[in-house]
């Protein structure tokens, strides 16, 4: 019998503003449990309790999912968020992002990238040369959706992250999201830090090195987080990319290399090679 495939998405708001969102690709037998987990997450968010929770479920059975690998992962310890952002800037510059685009993006993320300095629901799309924002809706941004891991890869990922002390939902979900973004083949780099005030870590993902995680990319207690995808300045039509990120079912079926931490100096050496 054909295996069932469902997309499940949750979006929670509080006082009309975005509070929390999450998505997964699951089989029919997992739907009820995952829906319960998503409701619990919306009600227990560290930024407040949801006043409105929307769960959407779409039956994608019969739709072919694209398959790929998770990116390599490495952590680069930094003393504080300033050092983290300096290191992230070097990585982005090494991926061909202009100083102007980096500065504009980090400013937007640290001030709240949605209108009114609020948190965006999704990611900014940024022209890597000019820093111009390209997402059609600056409050919603582009939400990467319809992504998941097959059961064996999900188990293997947890086992491999555990000895690194990284087996938590933030890392697992962000690694998967970065995997789909890199799999588009059209994103030069991604930067993200969480809007969870208790979680200061963030990452830069680039095709060459994968997911490079910094324990500090924002100050503890800051509720402003966000994500940006940098696009080549020659990409004049981002509609196909947006459609891939939002609508194409994508499953991770292999792990990348999960490396032990490296120092900032070692990261600089890698970039110079
Ligand atoms: P989180 O790591 O879940 O705290 O999310 C940090 C920021 O990333 C959020 O404020 C959103 O702007 C963005 N974001 C979260 N989930 C997605 C997604 N599925 N696709 C694109 N951007 C997202």
mmCIF file of C-alpha atoms and ligand atoms in Angstrom:
data_model
loop_
_atom_site.group_PDB
_atom_site.id
_atom_site.type_symbol
_atom_site.label_atom_id
_atom_site.label_comp_id
_atom_site.label_asym_id
_atom_site.label_seq_id
_atom_site.Cartn_x
_atom_site.Cartn_y
_atom_site.Cartn_z
ATOM 1 C CA UNK A 1 0.000 0.000 0.000
ATOM 2 C CA UNK A 2 1.199 3.524 -0.748
ATOM 3 C CA UNK A 3 2.601 5.222 2.357
ATOM 4 C CA UNK A 4 0.573 8.234 3.486
ATOM 5 C CA UNK A 5 2.225 11.662 3.581
ATOM 6 C CA UNK A 6 0.745 14.713 5.300
ATOM 7 C CA UNK A 7 1.986 18.260 5.732
ATOM 8 C CA UNK A 8 1.055 19.682 9.139
ATOM 9 C CA UNK A 9 1.630 23.342 9.984
ATOM 10 C CA UNK A 10 0.973 25.399 13.094
ATOM 11 C CA UNK A 11 0.779 29.160 13.379
ATOM 12 C CA UNK A 12 0.126 30.839 16.718
ATOM 13 C CA UNK A 13 -0.463 34.518 17.454
ATOM 14 C CA UNK A 14 -0.777 36.612 20.596
ATOM 15 C CA UNK A 15 -2.436 40.071 20.534
ATOM 16 C CA UNK A 16 -2.548 39.713 16.750
ATOM 17 C CA UNK A 17 1.238 39.307 16.399
ATOM 18 C CA UNK A 18 3.209 36.264 15.270
ATOM 19 C CA UNK A 19 4.186 34.125 18.259
ATOM 20 C CA UNK A 20 5.209 30.710 16.995
ATOM 21 C CA UNK A 21 5.133 28.520 13.920
ATOM 22 C CA UNK A 22 6.250 25.016 13.061
ATOM 23 C CA UNK A 23 5.757 22.446 10.338
ATOM 24 C CA UNK A 24 6.429 18.795 9.615
ATOM 25 C CA UNK A 25 5.860 16.066 7.039
ATOM 26 C CA UNK A 26 4.396 12.996 8.699
ATOM 27 C CA UNK A 27 2.425 9.826 8.020
ATOM 28 C CA UNK A 28 -1.260 9.535 8.893
ATOM 29 C CA UNK A 29 -0.491 7.479 12.007
ATOM 30 C CA UNK A 30 1.694 10.305 13.405
ATOM 31 C CA UNK A 31 -0.769 13.154 12.731
ATOM 32 C CA UNK A 32 -2.656 13.165 16.054
ATOM 33 C CA UNK A 33 0.475 13.052 18.216
ATOM 34 C CA UNK A 34 2.239 15.743 16.178
ATOM 35 C CA UNK A 35 -0.865 18.001 16.256
ATOM 36 C CA UNK A 36 -0.910 17.639 20.069
ATOM 37 C CA UNK A 37 2.797 18.525 20.302
ATOM 38 C CA UNK A 38 2.286 21.621 18.149
ATOM 39 C CA UNK A 39 -0.632 22.836 20.295
ATOM 40 C CA UNK A 40 1.485 22.291 23.437
ATOM 41 C CA UNK A 41 4.307 24.260 21.856
ATOM 42 C CA UNK A 42 2.022 27.194 21.003
ATOM 43 C CA UNK A 43 0.597 27.286 24.526
ATOM 44 C CA UNK A 44 4.003 26.996 26.218
ATOM 45 C CA UNK A 45 6.080 29.437 24.145
ATOM 46 C CA UNK A 46 8.689 31.379 26.099
ATOM 47 C CA UNK A 47 7.439 34.666 24.558
ATOM 48 C CA UNK A 48 3.880 34.156 25.866
ATOM 49 C CA UNK A 49 0.768 32.034 25.551
ATOM 50 C CA UNK A 50 -0.964 31.782 22.195
ATOM 51 C CA UNK A 51 -4.385 33.410 21.881
ATOM 52 C CA UNK A 52 -5.010 31.981 18.433
ATOM 53 C CA UNK A 53 -3.640 28.691 17.099
ATOM 54 C CA UNK A 54 -4.179 27.547 13.532
ATOM 55 C CA UNK A 55 -3.293 24.018 12.501
ATOM 56 C CA UNK A 56 -3.406 23.208 8.768
ATOM 57 C CA UNK A 57 -3.148 19.683 7.498
ATOM 58 C CA UNK A 58 -2.764 18.810 3.822
ATOM 59 C CA UNK A 59 -2.841 15.295 2.445
ATOM 60 C CA UNK A 60 0.137 14.988 0.084
ATOM 61 C CA UNK A 61 -0.104 11.224 -0.352
ATOM 62 C CA UNK A 62 0.842 10.398 -3.904
ATOM 63 C CA UNK A 63 2.949 13.553 -4.289
ATOM 64 C CA UNK A 64 6.582 12.683 -4.858
ATOM 65 C CA UNK A 65 8.851 14.179 -2.175
ATOM 66 C CA UNK A 66 12.314 15.330 -3.254
ATOM 67 C CA UNK A 67 15.050 13.743 -1.167
ATOM 68 C CA UNK A 68 18.421 14.983 0.002
ATOM 69 C CA UNK A 69 21.004 15.189 2.777
ATOM 70 C CA UNK A 70 21.264 17.230 5.924
ATOM 71 C CA UNK A 71 24.195 19.667 5.847
ATOM 72 C CA UNK A 72 27.452 19.163 7.753
ATOM 73 C CA UNK A 73 27.370 20.797 11.174
ATOM 74 C CA UNK A 74 30.086 22.483 13.187
ATOM 75 C CA UNK A 75 29.956 24.679 16.301
ATOM 76 C CA UNK A 76 32.321 27.624 16.678
ATOM 77 C CA UNK A 77 32.478 28.727 20.340
ATOM 78 C CA UNK A 78 32.339 32.516 20.802
ATOM 79 C CA UNK A 79 32.419 34.557 24.017
ATOM 80 C CA UNK A 80 29.349 36.683 23.349
ATOM 81 C CA UNK A 81 26.942 37.761 20.622
ATOM 82 C CA UNK A 82 29.221 40.538 19.372
ATOM 83 C CA UNK A 83 32.002 38.049 18.679
ATOM 84 C CA UNK A 84 29.389 35.692 17.166
ATOM 85 C CA UNK A 85 28.127 38.376 14.795
ATOM 86 C CA UNK A 86 31.672 39.322 13.774
ATOM 87 C CA UNK A 87 32.401 35.684 12.933
ATOM 88 C CA UNK A 88 29.049 35.331 11.127
ATOM 89 C CA UNK A 89 29.911 38.458 9.109
ATOM 90 C CA UNK A 90 33.218 36.889 8.023
ATOM 91 C CA UNK A 91 31.447 33.729 6.912
ATOM 92 C CA UNK A 92 28.841 35.664 4.951
ATOM 93 C CA UNK A 93 31.514 37.831 3.314
ATOM 94 C CA UNK A 94 33.385 34.644 2.352
ATOM 95 C CA UNK A 95 30.189 33.419 0.668
ATOM 96 C CA UNK A 96 30.114 36.504 -1.553
ATOM 97 C CA UNK A 97 27.669 38.675 0.395
ATOM 98 C CA UNK A 98 28.530 42.378 0.229
ATOM 99 C CA UNK A 99 29.325 44.397 3.363
ATOM 100 C CA UNK A 100 26.278 46.559 2.655
ATOM 101 C CA UNK A 101 23.939 43.561 2.432
ATOM 102 C CA UNK A 102 25.375 42.061 5.627
ATOM 103 C CA UNK A 103 25.049 45.309 7.587
ATOM 104 C CA UNK A 104 21.519 45.995 6.376
ATOM 105 C CA UNK A 105 20.424 42.454 7.192
ATOM 106 C CA UNK A 106 21.987 42.266 10.662
ATOM 107 C CA UNK A 107 20.454 45.680 11.473
ATOM 108 C CA UNK A 108 17.018 44.511 10.326
ATOM 109 C CA UNK A 109 17.243 41.253 12.264
ATOM 110 C CA UNK A 110 18.426 42.903 15.450
ATOM 111 C CA UNK A 111 15.685 45.568 15.300
ATOM 112 C CA UNK A 112 12.848 43.186 14.295
ATOM 113 C CA UNK A 113 12.584 42.758 10.532
ATOM 114 C CA UNK A 114 8.785 43.009 10.184
ATOM 115 C CA UNK A 115 7.066 46.407 9.899
ATOM 116 C CA UNK A 116 6.836 48.082 13.318
ATOM 117 C CA UNK A 117 10.029 46.248 14.374
ATOM 118 C CA UNK A 118 8.060 43.092 15.045
ATOM 119 C CA UNK A 119 9.129 39.470 14.508
ATOM 120 C CA UNK A 120 8.573 38.060 11.036
ATOM 121 C CA UNK A 121 6.755 34.773 10.565
ATOM 122 C CA UNK A 122 9.208 33.636 7.924
ATOM 123 C CA UNK A 123 12.489 34.671 6.347
ATOM 124 C CA UNK A 124 13.710 37.780 4.565
ATOM 125 C CA UNK A 125 15.004 37.339 1.014
ATOM 126 C CA UNK A 126 17.972 39.625 0.512
ATOM 127 C CA UNK A 127 19.826 40.680 -2.636
ATOM 128 C CA UNK A 128 23.415 39.665 -1.775
ATOM 129 C CA UNK A 129 24.897 42.725 -3.500
ATOM 130 C CA UNK A 130 22.550 45.603 -2.680
ATOM 131 C CA UNK A 131 20.988 44.306 0.535
ATOM 132 C CA UNK A 132 17.569 45.092 -0.933
ATOM 133 C CA UNK A 133 14.725 42.997 0.481
ATOM 134 C CA UNK A 134 12.912 40.872 -2.046
ATOM 135 C CA UNK A 135 10.263 38.949 -0.107
ATOM 136 C CA UNK A 136 6.761 39.779 -1.369
ATOM 137 C CA UNK A 137 5.344 40.336 2.136
ATOM 138 C CA UNK A 138 7.785 41.832 4.706
ATOM 139 C CA UNK A 139 5.648 40.791 7.698
ATOM 140 C CA UNK A 140 5.185 37.175 6.669
ATOM 141 C CA UNK A 141 8.422 36.659 4.774
ATOM 142 C CA UNK A 142 8.954 33.310 3.083
ATOM 143 C CA UNK A 143 8.150 30.288 5.217
ATOM 144 C CA UNK A 144 10.000 27.095 4.437
ATOM 145 C CA UNK A 145 7.387 24.392 4.641
ATOM 146 C CA UNK A 146 6.669 20.799 3.671
ATOM 147 C CA UNK A 147 9.954 19.439 5.020
ATOM 148 C CA UNK A 148 10.734 16.395 7.098
ATOM 149 C CA UNK A 149 13.110 13.537 7.887
ATOM 150 C CA UNK A 150 12.491 9.873 7.205
ATOM 151 C CA UNK A 151 12.232 7.804 10.401
ATOM 152 C CA UNK A 152 15.690 6.225 10.140
ATOM 153 C CA UNK A 153 17.390 9.598 9.523
ATOM 154 C CA UNK A 154 15.461 11.196 12.396
ATOM 155 C CA UNK A 155 16.715 8.477 14.780
ATOM 156 C CA UNK A 156 20.266 8.621 13.439
ATOM 157 C CA UNK A 157 20.297 12.406 13.809
ATOM 158 C CA UNK A 158 19.297 12.269 17.480
ATOM 159 C CA UNK A 159 21.961 9.628 18.195
ATOM 160 C CA UNK A 160 24.648 11.652 16.433
ATOM 161 C CA UNK A 161 23.689 14.991 18.057
ATOM 162 C CA UNK A 162 23.502 13.583 21.600
ATOM 163 C CA UNK A 163 27.257 13.237 22.244
ATOM 164 C CA UNK A 164 27.720 16.806 20.988
ATOM 165 C CA UNK A 165 25.118 18.036 23.526
ATOM 166 C CA UNK A 166 22.985 19.300 20.627
ATOM 167 C CA UNK A 167 20.012 16.945 20.580
ATOM 168 C CA UNK A 168 17.337 19.601 21.023
ATOM 169 C CA UNK A 169 14.390 20.763 18.892
ATOM 170 C CA UNK A 170 16.055 24.099 18.000
ATOM 171 C CA UNK A 171 19.059 22.391 16.406
ATOM 172 C CA UNK A 172 17.156 19.509 14.777
ATOM 173 C CA UNK A 173 14.561 21.794 13.189
ATOM 174 C CA UNK A 174 17.031 24.455 12.093
ATOM 175 C CA UNK A 175 19.368 21.874 10.547
ATOM 176 C CA UNK A 176 16.469 20.447 8.536
ATOM 177 C CA UNK A 177 15.313 23.883 7.444
ATOM 178 C CA UNK A 178 18.852 24.831 6.385
ATOM 179 C CA UNK A 179 19.034 21.542 4.449
ATOM 180 C CA UNK A 180 16.002 22.385 2.330
ATOM 181 C CA UNK A 181 17.232 25.945 1.789
ATOM 182 C CA UNK A 182 20.688 24.748 0.631
ATOM 183 C CA UNK A 183 19.027 22.065 -1.526
ATOM 184 C CA UNK A 184 17.341 24.839 -3.534
ATOM 185 C CA UNK A 185 20.778 25.505 -5.063
ATOM 186 C CA UNK A 186 19.829 29.202 -5.318
ATOM 187 C CA UNK A 187 20.634 30.544 -1.869
ATOM 188 C CA UNK A 188 24.192 31.798 -1.301
ATOM 189 C CA UNK A 189 23.867 31.840 2.483
ATOM 190 C CA UNK A 190 21.380 31.828 5.339
ATOM 191 C CA UNK A 191 21.628 33.482 8.752
ATOM 192 C CA UNK A 192 19.285 32.843 11.669
ATOM 193 C CA UNK A 193 18.863 33.448 15.326
ATOM 194 C CA UNK A 194 15.848 32.454 17.349
ATOM 195 C CA UNK A 195 13.127 34.703 18.720
ATOM 196 C CA UNK A 196 13.076 32.565 21.876
ATOM 197 C CA UNK A 197 14.509 34.916 24.579
ATOM 198 C CA UNK A 198 16.236 32.005 26.374
ATOM 199 C CA UNK A 199 18.044 30.705 23.283
ATOM 200 C CA UNK A 200 21.006 32.816 22.171
ATOM 201 C CA UNK A 201 22.531 30.454 19.588
ATOM 202 C CA UNK A 202 22.237 30.969 15.867
ATOM 203 C CA UNK A 203 23.885 29.877 12.649
ATOM 204 C CA UNK A 204 25.094 30.712 9.204
ATOM 205 C CA UNK A 205 24.550 28.041 6.550
ATOM 206 C CA UNK A 206 26.613 28.110 3.361
ATOM 207 C CA UNK A 207 27.029 25.472 0.634
ATOM 208 C CA UNK A 208 30.768 25.093 1.270
ATOM 209 C CA UNK A 209 30.726 24.416 5.036
ATOM 210 C CA UNK A 210 27.107 23.562 5.817
ATOM 211 C CA UNK A 211 25.563 24.638 9.107
ATOM 212 C CA UNK A 212 27.990 26.697 11.189
ATOM 213 C CA UNK A 213 26.566 27.231 14.638
ATOM 214 C CA UNK A 214 27.518 29.999 17.070
ATOM 215 C CA UNK A 215 26.406 29.636 20.720
ATOM 216 C CA UNK A 216 25.764 33.390 20.851
ATOM 217 C CA UNK A 217 24.291 35.467 18.045
ATOM 218 C CA UNK A 218 22.008 37.593 20.242
ATOM 219 C CA UNK A 219 21.937 38.773 23.855
ATOM 220 C CA UNK A 220 20.108 36.609 26.402
ATOM 221 C CA UNK A 221 16.548 37.854 26.968
ATOM 222 C CA UNK A 222 16.167 39.446 23.509
ATOM 223 C CA UNK A 223 12.836 38.447 21.931
ATOM 224 C CA UNK A 224 13.889 39.580 18.461
ATOM 225 C CA UNK A 225 14.960 36.802 16.139
ATOM 226 C CA UNK A 226 14.760 36.207 12.434
ATOM 227 C CA UNK A 227 16.097 34.584 9.323
ATOM 228 C CA UNK A 228 17.489 35.811 6.036
ATOM 229 C CA UNK A 229 18.277 34.022 2.786
ATOM 230 C CA UNK A 230 20.799 35.794 0.557
ATOM 231 C CA UNK A 231 20.142 35.498 -3.168
ATOM 232 C CA UNK A 232 22.559 36.144 -6.061
ATOM 233 C CA UNK A 233 22.017 39.638 -7.436
ATOM 234 C CA UNK A 234 21.480 38.125 -10.902
ATOM 235 C CA UNK A 235 18.437 36.122 -9.768
ATOM 236 C CA UNK A 236 15.692 38.261 -11.229
ATOM 237 C CA UNK A 237 12.775 35.967 -10.596
ATOM 238 C CA UNK A 238 12.524 34.469 -7.122
ATOM 239 C CA UNK A 239 9.063 32.913 -7.728
ATOM 240 C CA UNK A 240 10.461 29.438 -8.502
ATOM 241 C CA UNK A 241 12.661 29.533 -5.392
ATOM 242 C CA UNK A 242 9.739 30.638 -3.188
ATOM 243 C CA UNK A 243 7.558 27.894 -4.625
ATOM 244 C CA UNK A 244 10.266 25.273 -3.928
ATOM 245 C CA UNK A 245 10.788 26.474 -0.345
ATOM 246 C CA UNK A 246 7.096 26.705 0.480
ATOM 247 C CA UNK A 247 5.383 24.015 -1.555
ATOM 248 C CA UNK A 248 7.706 21.223 -2.693
ATOM 249 C CA UNK A 249 7.719 18.285 -0.255
ATOM 250 C CA UNK A 250 11.342 17.645 0.755
ATOM 251 C CA UNK A 251 12.678 14.813 2.916
ATOM 252 C CA UNK A 252 16.126 14.454 4.438
ATOM 253 C CA UNK A 253 17.217 10.840 4.037
ATOM 254 C CA UNK A 254 20.928 11.116 4.982
ATOM 255 C CA UNK A 255 22.996 12.835 7.643
ATOM 256 C CA UNK A 256 25.809 15.243 6.912
ATOM 257 C CA UNK A 257 29.039 15.137 8.953
ATOM 258 C CA UNK A 258 28.404 16.192 12.548
ATOM 259 C CA UNK A 259 31.791 17.605 13.553
ATOM 260 C CA UNK A 260 33.241 18.441 16.970
ATOM 261 C CA UNK A 261 33.578 22.185 17.710
ATOM 262 C CA UNK A 262 36.372 24.179 16.066
ATOM 263 C CA UNK A 263 37.961 27.450 17.177
ATOM 264 C CA UNK A 264 37.429 30.800 15.487
ATOM 265 C CA UNK A 265 41.018 30.619 14.195
ATOM 266 C CA UNK A 266 40.343 27.215 12.617
ATOM 267 C CA UNK A 267 37.201 28.637 10.983
ATOM 268 C CA UNK A 268 39.244 31.542 9.565
ATOM 269 C CA UNK A 269 41.811 29.061 8.228
ATOM 270 C CA UNK A 270 39.040 27.101 6.507
ATOM 271 C CA UNK A 271 37.731 30.305 4.929
ATOM 272 C CA UNK A 272 41.191 31.290 3.672
ATOM 273 C CA UNK A 273 41.717 27.973 1.872
HETATM 274 P P1 LIG B 1 12.993 30.092 15.483
HETATM 275 O O1 LIG B 1 14.367 29.575 15.268
HETATM 276 O O2 LIG B 1 11.920 29.080 15.273
HETATM 277 O O3 LIG B 1 12.876 30.854 16.773
HETATM 278 O O4 LIG B 1 12.756 31.138 14.335
HETATM 279 C C1 LIG B 1 13.535 32.289 14.215
HETATM 280 C C2 LIG B 1 12.968 33.128 13.101
HETATM 281 O O5 LIG B 1 13.108 32.418 11.886
HETATM 282 C C3 LIG B 1 11.470 33.455 13.215
HETATM 283 O O6 LIG B 1 11.281 34.660 13.891
HETATM 284 C C4 LIG B 1 11.066 33.591 11.777
HETATM 285 O O7 LIG B 1 11.352 34.901 11.330
HETATM 286 C C5 LIG B 1 12.005 32.643 11.050
HETATM 287 N N1 LIG B 1 11.392 31.330 10.773
HETATM 288 C C6 LIG B 1 10.910 30.428 11.657
HETATM 289 N N2 LIG B 1 10.436 29.332 11.020
HETATM 290 C C7 LIG B 1 10.631 29.550 9.701
HETATM 291 C C8 LIG B 1 10.337 28.809 8.523
HETATM 292 N N3 LIG B 1 9.746 27.609 8.560
HETATM 293 N N4 LIG B 1 10.687 29.350 7.333
HETATM 294 C C9 LIG B 1 11.295 30.553 7.269
HETATM 295 N N5 LIG B 1 11.576 31.299 8.337
HETATM 296 C C10 LIG B 1 11.246 30.821 9.545
#
